[in-house]
mmCIF file of C-alpha atoms in Angstrom:
data_model
loop_
_atom_site.group_PDB
_atom_site.id
_atom_site.type_symbol
_atom_site.label_atom_id
_atom_site.label_comp_id
_atom_site.label_asym_id
_atom_site.label_seq_id
_atom_site.Cartn_x
_atom_site.Cartn_y
_atom_site.Cartn_z
ATOM 1 C CA UNK V 221 0.000 0.000 0.000
ATOM 2 C CA UNK V 222 1.356 3.399 -0.961
ATOM 3 C CA UNK V 223 -0.155 6.661 0.303
ATOM 4 C CA UNK V 224 1.181 9.996 -0.973
ATOM 5 C CA UNK V 225 -0.120 13.336 0.320
ATOM 6 C CA UNK V 226 0.966 16.782 -0.837
ATOM 7 C CA UNK V 227 -0.759 19.737 0.830
ATOM 8 C CA UNK V 228 -0.074 23.443 0.343
ATOM 9 C CA UNK V 229 -1.863 26.156 2.321
ATOM 10 C CA UNK V 230 -1.204 29.862 1.918
ATOM 11 C CA UNK V 231 -2.778 32.933 3.504
ATOM 12 C CA UNK V 232 -1.329 36.140 2.084
ATOM 13 C CA UNK V 233 -2.556 39.595 3.096
ATOM 14 C CA UNK V 234 0.683 41.389 2.197
ATOM 15 C CA UNK V 235 -0.631 42.874 -1.057
ATOM 16 C CA UNK V 236 -2.846 45.649 0.279
ATOM 17 C CA UNK V 237 -1.474 48.810 1.881
ATOM 18 C CA UNK V 238 -4.660 49.451 3.880
ATOM 19 C CA UNK V 239 -5.275 45.903 5.064
ATOM 20 C CA UNK V 240 -5.002 44.885 8.719
ATOM 21 C CA UNK V 241 -5.796 41.987 11.051
ATOM 22 C CA UNK V 242 -4.130 38.687 11.866
ATOM 23 C CA UNK V 243 -3.566 36.139 9.098
ATOM 24 C CA UNK V 244 -3.905 32.401 9.778
ATOM 25 C CA UNK V 245 -2.766 29.563 7.515
ATOM 26 C CA UNK V 246 -3.519 26.133 8.976
ATOM 27 C CA UNK V 247 -2.788 22.696 7.481
ATOM 28 C CA UNK V 248 -4.018 19.526 9.179
ATOM 29 C CA UNK V 249 -3.173 16.144 7.634
ATOM 30 C CA UNK V 250 -4.104 12.822 9.261
ATOM 31 C CA UNK V 251 -2.612 10.092 7.058
ATOM 32 C CA UNK V 252 -3.087 6.348 7.669
ATOM 33 C CA UNK V 253 -1.405 3.724 5.505
ATOM 34 C CA UNK V 254 -1.891 0.006 6.224
ATOM 35 C CA UNK V 255 -0.883 -3.196 4.460
ATOM 36 C CA UNK V 256 -1.635 -6.478 6.182
ATOM 37 C CA UNK V 257 -2.617 -10.113 6.059
ATOM 38 C CA UNK V 258 -5.239 -10.765 8.718
ATOM 39 C CA UNK V 259 -8.226 -12.866 9.710
ATOM 40 C CA UNK V 260 -8.259 -16.562 8.832
ATOM 41 C CA UNK V 261 -5.839 -16.776 5.927
ATOM 42 C CA UNK V 262 -4.231 -19.634 4.047
ATOM 43 C CA UNK V 263 -1.365 -19.207 1.598
ATOM 44 C CA UNK V 264 -0.438 -22.835 0.851
ATOM 45 C CA UNK V 265 -1.223 -25.395 -1.806
ATOM 46 C CA UNK V 266 -1.553 -28.775 -0.169
ATOM 47 C CA UNK V 267 -1.985 -30.411 -3.579
ATOM 48 C CA UNK V 268 0.541 -32.679 -5.343
ATOM 49 C CA UNK V 269 3.651 -30.748 -6.292
ATOM 50 C CA UNK V 270 4.758 -27.824 -4.120
ATOM 51 C CA UNK V 271 2.940 -24.693 -5.186
ATOM 52 C CA UNK V 272 3.603 -22.391 -2.264
ATOM 53 C CA UNK V 273 4.161 -18.709 -2.752
ATOM 54 C CA UNK V 274 7.655 -17.914 -4.036
ATOM 55 C CA UNK V 275 7.757 -15.151 -1.422
ATOM 56 C CA UNK V 276 5.373 -13.026 0.623
ATOM 57 C CA UNK V 277 5.778 -9.265 0.861
ATOM 58 C CA UNK V 278 3.655 -6.943 2.972
ATOM 59 C CA UNK V 279 4.714 -3.317 2.501
ATOM 60 C CA UNK V 280 3.213 -0.005 3.610
ATOM 61 C CA UNK V 281 4.741 3.230 2.300
ATOM 62 C CA UNK V 282 3.643 6.725 3.268
ATOM 63 C CA UNK V 283 5.051 9.920 1.798
ATOM 64 C CA UNK V 284 3.746 13.314 2.832
ATOM 65 C CA UNK V 285 4.743 16.905 2.221
ATOM 66 C CA UNK V 286 2.802 19.643 4.005
ATOM 67 C CA UNK V 287 3.645 23.324 3.445
ATOM 68 C CA UNK V 288 1.913 26.184 5.265
ATOM 69 C CA UNK V 289 2.661 29.877 4.621
ATOM 70 C CA UNK V 290 1.170 32.975 6.269
ATOM 71 C CA UNK V 291 2.059 36.567 5.266
ATOM 72 C CA UNK V 292 0.974 39.501 7.423
ATOM 73 C CA UNK V 293 -1.074 42.483 6.324
ATOM 74 C CA UNK V 294 0.509 45.937 6.176
ATOM 75 C CA UNK V 295 -1.631 47.042 9.107
ATOM 76 C CA UNK V 296 -0.484 44.201 11.367
ATOM 77 C CA UNK V 297 -2.780 42.805 14.057
ATOM 78 C CA UNK V 298 -4.282 44.144 17.263
ATOM 79 C CA UNK V 299 -5.617 42.177 20.219
ATOM 80 C CA UNK V 300 -9.369 41.621 20.119
ATOM 81 C CA UNK V 301 -9.686 42.026 23.879
ATOM 82 C CA UNK V 302 -11.561 38.711 24.176
ATOM 83 C CA UNK V 303 -10.306 35.615 25.975
ATOM 84 C CA UNK V 304 -8.003 33.495 23.757
ATOM 85 C CA UNK V 305 -10.726 30.824 23.454
ATOM 86 C CA UNK V 306 -13.203 33.427 22.139
ATOM 87 C CA UNK V 307 -10.920 35.819 20.230
ATOM 88 C CA UNK V 308 -9.953 35.914 16.579
ATOM 89 C CA UNK V 309 -8.884 32.778 14.697
ATOM 90 C CA UNK V 310 -5.217 33.662 15.199
ATOM 91 C CA UNK V 311 -5.739 34.250 18.926
ATOM 92 C CA UNK V 312 -7.650 30.955 19.332
ATOM 93 C CA UNK V 313 -4.955 28.962 17.523
ATOM 94 C CA UNK V 314 -2.147 30.598 19.495
ATOM 95 C CA UNK V 315 -3.997 29.716 22.697
ATOM 96 C CA UNK V 316 -4.848 26.156 21.600
ATOM 97 C CA UNK V 317 -1.233 25.406 20.695
ATOM 98 C CA UNK V 318 0.134 27.192 23.758
ATOM 99 C CA UNK V 319 2.478 29.193 21.508
ATOM 100 C CA UNK V 320 5.220 30.995 23.325
ATOM 101 C CA UNK V 321 8.854 31.821 23.769
ATOM 102 C CA UNK V 322 11.203 31.640 26.748
ATOM 103 C CA UNK V 323 9.782 35.067 27.638
ATOM 104 C CA UNK V 324 6.202 33.770 27.925
ATOM 105 C CA UNK V 325 3.093 33.055 25.871
ATOM 106 C CA UNK V 326 2.211 34.700 22.567
ATOM 107 C CA UNK V 327 -1.403 35.841 22.390
ATOM 108 C CA UNK V 328 -1.418 38.000 19.260
ATOM 109 C CA UNK V 329 0.413 37.789 15.932
ATOM 110 C CA UNK V 330 0.081 39.379 12.507
ATOM 111 C CA UNK V 331 0.890 36.088 10.743
ATOM 112 C CA UNK V 332 0.368 32.558 12.098
ATOM 113 C CA UNK V 333 1.288 29.431 10.110
ATOM 114 C CA UNK V 334 0.534 26.015 11.613
ATOM 115 C CA UNK V 335 1.324 22.606 10.146
ATOM 116 C CA UNK V 336 -0.148 19.639 12.046
ATOM 117 C CA UNK V 337 0.853 16.288 10.499
ATOM 118 C CA UNK V 338 -0.236 12.905 11.829
ATOM 119 C CA UNK V 339 1.025 9.832 9.978
ATOM 120 C CA UNK V 340 0.433 6.200 10.974
ATOM 121 C CA UNK V 341 2.097 3.600 8.743
ATOM 122 C CA UNK V 342 1.635 -0.112 9.484
ATOM 123 C CA UNK V 343 2.598 -3.339 7.757
ATOM 124 C CA UNK V 344 1.840 -6.589 9.544
ATOM 125 C CA UNK V 345 0.731 -10.180 9.554
ATOM 126 C CA UNK V 346 -1.733 -10.809 12.360
ATOM 127 C CA UNK V 347 -3.941 -13.790 11.644
ATOM 128 C CA UNK V 348 -6.422 -15.906 13.562
ATOM 129 C CA UNK V 349 -6.012 -19.490 14.730
ATOM 130 C CA UNK V 350 -5.975 -21.979 11.868
ATOM 131 C CA UNK V 351 -4.188 -19.650 9.440
ATOM 132 C CA UNK V 352 -1.231 -20.960 7.465
ATOM 133 C CA UNK V 353 1.279 -18.964 5.432
ATOM 134 C CA UNK V 354 3.853 -20.987 3.502
ATOM 135 C CA UNK V 355 6.559 -19.484 1.314
ATOM 136 C CA UNK V 356 9.417 -21.071 -0.621
ATOM 137 C CA UNK V 357 11.332 -17.823 -0.115
ATOM 138 C CA UNK V 358 11.350 -14.827 2.190
ATOM 139 C CA UNK V 359 8.479 -13.347 4.123
ATOM 140 C CA UNK V 360 9.175 -9.589 4.119
ATOM 141 C CA UNK V 361 7.243 -7.061 6.175
ATOM 142 C CA UNK V 362 8.162 -3.369 5.931
ATOM 143 C CA UNK V 363 6.691 0.003 6.906
ATOM 144 C CA UNK V 364 8.420 3.046 5.388
ATOM 145 C CA UNK V 365 7.520 6.636 6.095
ATOM 146 C CA UNK V 366 8.917 9.876 4.638
ATOM 147 C CA UNK V 367 7.188 12.915 6.120
ATOM 148 C CA UNK V 368 8.013 16.590 5.689
ATOM 149 C CA UNK V 369 6.238 19.503 7.336
ATOM 150 C CA UNK V 370 7.077 23.178 6.907
ATOM 151 C CA UNK V 371 5.429 26.242 8.385
ATOM 152 C CA UNK V 372 6.559 29.747 7.396
ATOM 153 C CA UNK V 373 5.171 32.959 8.885
ATOM 154 C CA UNK V 374 6.248 36.322 7.497
ATOM 155 C CA UNK V 375 5.529 39.600 9.280
ATOM 156 C CA UNK V 376 7.733 41.818 7.089
ATOM 157 C CA UNK V 377 4.796 43.439 5.274
ATOM 158 C CA UNK V 378 3.703 45.144 8.498
ATOM 159 C CA UNK V 379 4.306 48.851 8.068
ATOM 160 C CA UNK V 380 6.733 50.581 10.426
ATOM 161 C CA UNK V 381 4.099 53.297 10.883
ATOM 162 C CA UNK V 382 1.484 50.795 12.071
ATOM 163 C CA UNK V 383 0.572 50.844 15.757
ATOM 164 C CA UNK V 384 -0.393 47.144 15.558
ATOM 165 C CA UNK V 385 1.742 44.052 16.148
ATOM 166 C CA UNK V 386 3.908 42.662 13.330
ATOM 167 C CA UNK V 387 4.903 39.404 15.064
ATOM 168 C CA UNK V 388 4.981 36.225 12.953
ATOM 169 C CA UNK V 389 4.607 32.731 14.459
ATOM 170 C CA UNK V 390 5.267 29.448 12.638
ATOM 171 C CA UNK V 391 4.484 26.143 14.361
ATOM 172 C CA UNK V 392 5.128 22.574 13.199
ATOM 173 C CA UNK V 393 3.521 19.602 14.945
ATOM 174 C CA UNK V 394 4.176 16.014 13.942
ATOM 175 C CA UNK V 395 3.030 12.668 15.335
ATOM 176 C CA UNK V 396 4.658 9.995 13.179
ATOM 177 C CA UNK V 397 4.386 6.237 13.807
ATOM 178 C CA UNK V 398 5.749 3.444 11.600
ATOM 179 C CA UNK V 399 5.331 -0.207 12.587
ATOM 180 C CA UNK V 400 6.106 -3.549 10.962
ATOM 181 C CA UNK V 401 5.318 -6.678 12.943
ATOM 182 C CA UNK V 402 4.045 -10.246 13.144
ATOM 183 C CA UNK V 403 1.238 -10.936 15.615
ATOM 184 C CA UNK V 404 -1.731 -13.242 16.069
ATOM 185 C CA UNK V 405 -1.531 -17.021 15.855
ATOM 186 C CA UNK V 406 -0.434 -17.716 12.265
ATOM 187 C CA UNK V 407 1.633 -20.773 11.413
ATOM 188 C CA UNK V 408 4.496 -19.356 9.342
#
């Protein structure tokens, strides 16, 4: 099984000289790739001459590229005055992700880019009692995962004459799991 994901998200408010407010670009990818032999399975020819599988291969491959770009407006952003859970989209996301620096939390930003990538890649043989898998050659099980996430936030468009904030925040989150295993009760 092969699963390829390419996602590109861009929020760009840098083009207008009179524009203002926080800009949010958010990419969320939840990718699951599975290849398996399961249940009650028989790979064996019990007839006359041997006719088993030459080999058995179970392979799961995931490949993902997620790019998120946010560019601030010339007017920057100002705090809404509401609690972070009730404020603007940028304020809510900064609060949800607990964005901050060594100096403390960040509650307002002119540009916020968030990439949240979850990838679960599994290849396995997990069969029930009574299953038989016979191979004249190798039994290969592999789970391969190549994941790339990039978040870019750009606050340079914020005018020096603006009284608003020109801060840019880029956040990458990744939860990547790759497993290859044999389980269950198969007779191999």
